[in-house]
mmCIF file of C-alpha atoms in Angstrom:
data_model
loop_
_atom_site.group_PDB
_atom_site.id
_atom_site.type_symbol
_atom_site.label_atom_id
_atom_site.label_comp_id
_atom_site.label_asym_id
_atom_site.label_seq_id
_atom_site.Cartn_x
_atom_site.Cartn_y
_atom_site.Cartn_z
ATOM 1 C CA MET A 1 -0.015 0.005 0.003
ATOM 2 C CA PRO A 2 1.669 3.198 -1.144
ATOM 3 C CA SER A 3 1.752 6.291 1.048
ATOM 4 C CA ASP A 4 3.046 9.832 0.649
ATOM 5 C CA GLU A 5 3.040 13.144 2.521
ATOM 6 C CA TRP A 6 4.048 16.575 1.236
ATOM 7 C CA ILE A 7 3.553 20.351 1.771
ATOM 8 C CA LYS A 8 2.531 22.701 -0.996
ATOM 9 C CA THR A 9 2.653 26.507 -0.847
ATOM 10 C CA LEU A 10 -0.407 28.075 -2.473
ATOM 11 C CA ALA A 11 -0.301 31.240 -4.559
ATOM 12 C CA ASP A 12 -1.552 33.296 -1.533
ATOM 13 C CA GLY A 13 1.293 32.032 0.647
ATOM 14 C CA ARG A 14 -0.686 29.496 2.705
ATOM 15 C CA ARG A 15 0.934 26.097 3.165
ATOM 16 C CA VAL A 16 -1.134 22.937 2.869
ATOM 17 C CA LYS A 17 -0.082 19.502 4.033
ATOM 18 C CA PHE A 18 -1.398 16.648 1.911
ATOM 19 C CA THR A 19 -1.304 12.925 2.742
ATOM 20 C CA TYR A 20 -2.033 9.891 0.634
ATOM 21 C CA GLN A 21 -2.483 6.339 1.933
ATOM 22 C CA GLY A 22 -3.352 3.384 -0.266
ATOM 23 C CA LEU A 23 -5.944 1.018 1.231
ATOM 24 C CA LEU A 24 -6.800 -2.607 0.588
ATOM 25 C CA ASP A 25 -9.234 -3.344 -2.251
ATOM 26 C CA GLU A 26 -8.236 -0.421 -4.553
ATOM 27 C CA GLY A 27 -9.193 2.310 -2.134
ATOM 28 C CA VAL A 28 -7.237 5.397 -1.041
ATOM 29 C CA PHE A 29 -7.408 7.761 1.944
ATOM 30 C CA ILE A 30 -6.349 11.353 1.259
ATOM 31 C CA THR A 31 -6.195 14.393 3.527
ATOM 32 C CA ALA A 32 -5.422 18.115 3.346
ATOM 33 C CA GLN A 33 -4.738 20.525 6.229
ATOM 34 C CA VAL A 34 -3.972 24.245 5.974
ATOM 35 C CA GLU A 35 -1.031 25.225 8.191
ATOM 36 C CA GLY A 36 -2.276 26.635 11.541
ATOM 37 C CA ASN A 37 -5.746 25.114 11.076
ATOM 38 C CA LYS A 38 -7.048 22.360 13.321
ATOM 39 C CA VAL A 39 -9.441 21.072 10.657
ATOM 40 C CA VAL A 40 -8.254 18.180 8.508
ATOM 41 C CA TYR A 41 -10.226 17.564 5.355
ATOM 42 C CA SER A 42 -10.304 13.860 4.438
ATOM 43 C CA ILE A 43 -11.689 11.760 1.616
ATOM 44 C CA VAL A 44 -11.929 8.027 1.104
ATOM 45 C CA LEU A 45 -12.023 6.957 -2.538
ATOM 46 C CA THR A 46 -13.233 3.374 -2.782
ATOM 47 C CA ASN A 47 -12.479 2.703 -6.460
ATOM 48 C CA ALA A 48 -9.455 4.867 -7.193
ATOM 49 C CA LYS A 49 -6.804 4.221 -9.764
ATOM 50 C CA THR A 50 -3.731 3.626 -7.636
ATOM 51 C CA PRO A 51 -1.357 5.100 -7.103
ATOM 52 C CA LEU A 52 -2.699 8.646 -7.523
ATOM 53 C CA SER A 53 -0.263 11.417 -8.506
ATOM 54 C CA ARG A 54 0.222 14.363 -6.134
ATOM 55 C CA GLU A 55 -1.701 16.518 -8.642
ATOM 56 C CA GLU A 56 -4.647 14.159 -8.661
ATOM 57 C CA VAL A 57 -4.734 14.175 -4.832
ATOM 58 C CA GLU A 58 -4.585 17.969 -4.705
ATOM 59 C CA SER A 59 -7.349 18.296 -7.315
ATOM 60 C CA HIS A 60 -9.857 16.621 -4.927
ATOM 61 C CA PHE A 61 -9.484 19.567 -2.503
ATOM 62 C CA GLU A 62 -9.663 22.458 -4.987
ATOM 63 C CA GLY A 63 -12.621 24.732 -4.341
#
């Protein structure tokens, strides 16, 4: 099960920590947390193409 963790700086200067964890049965668990924020946004994708690229993970949190 692949896993990854990285920090990306957004255009406005905020830093976001992303995590990716492969799950059994083709699923993935992904999270995003803005630096200094207690809230962690998380998504479970049950039928994801694995492994996802960093760009694919980040795209799930664009708003």
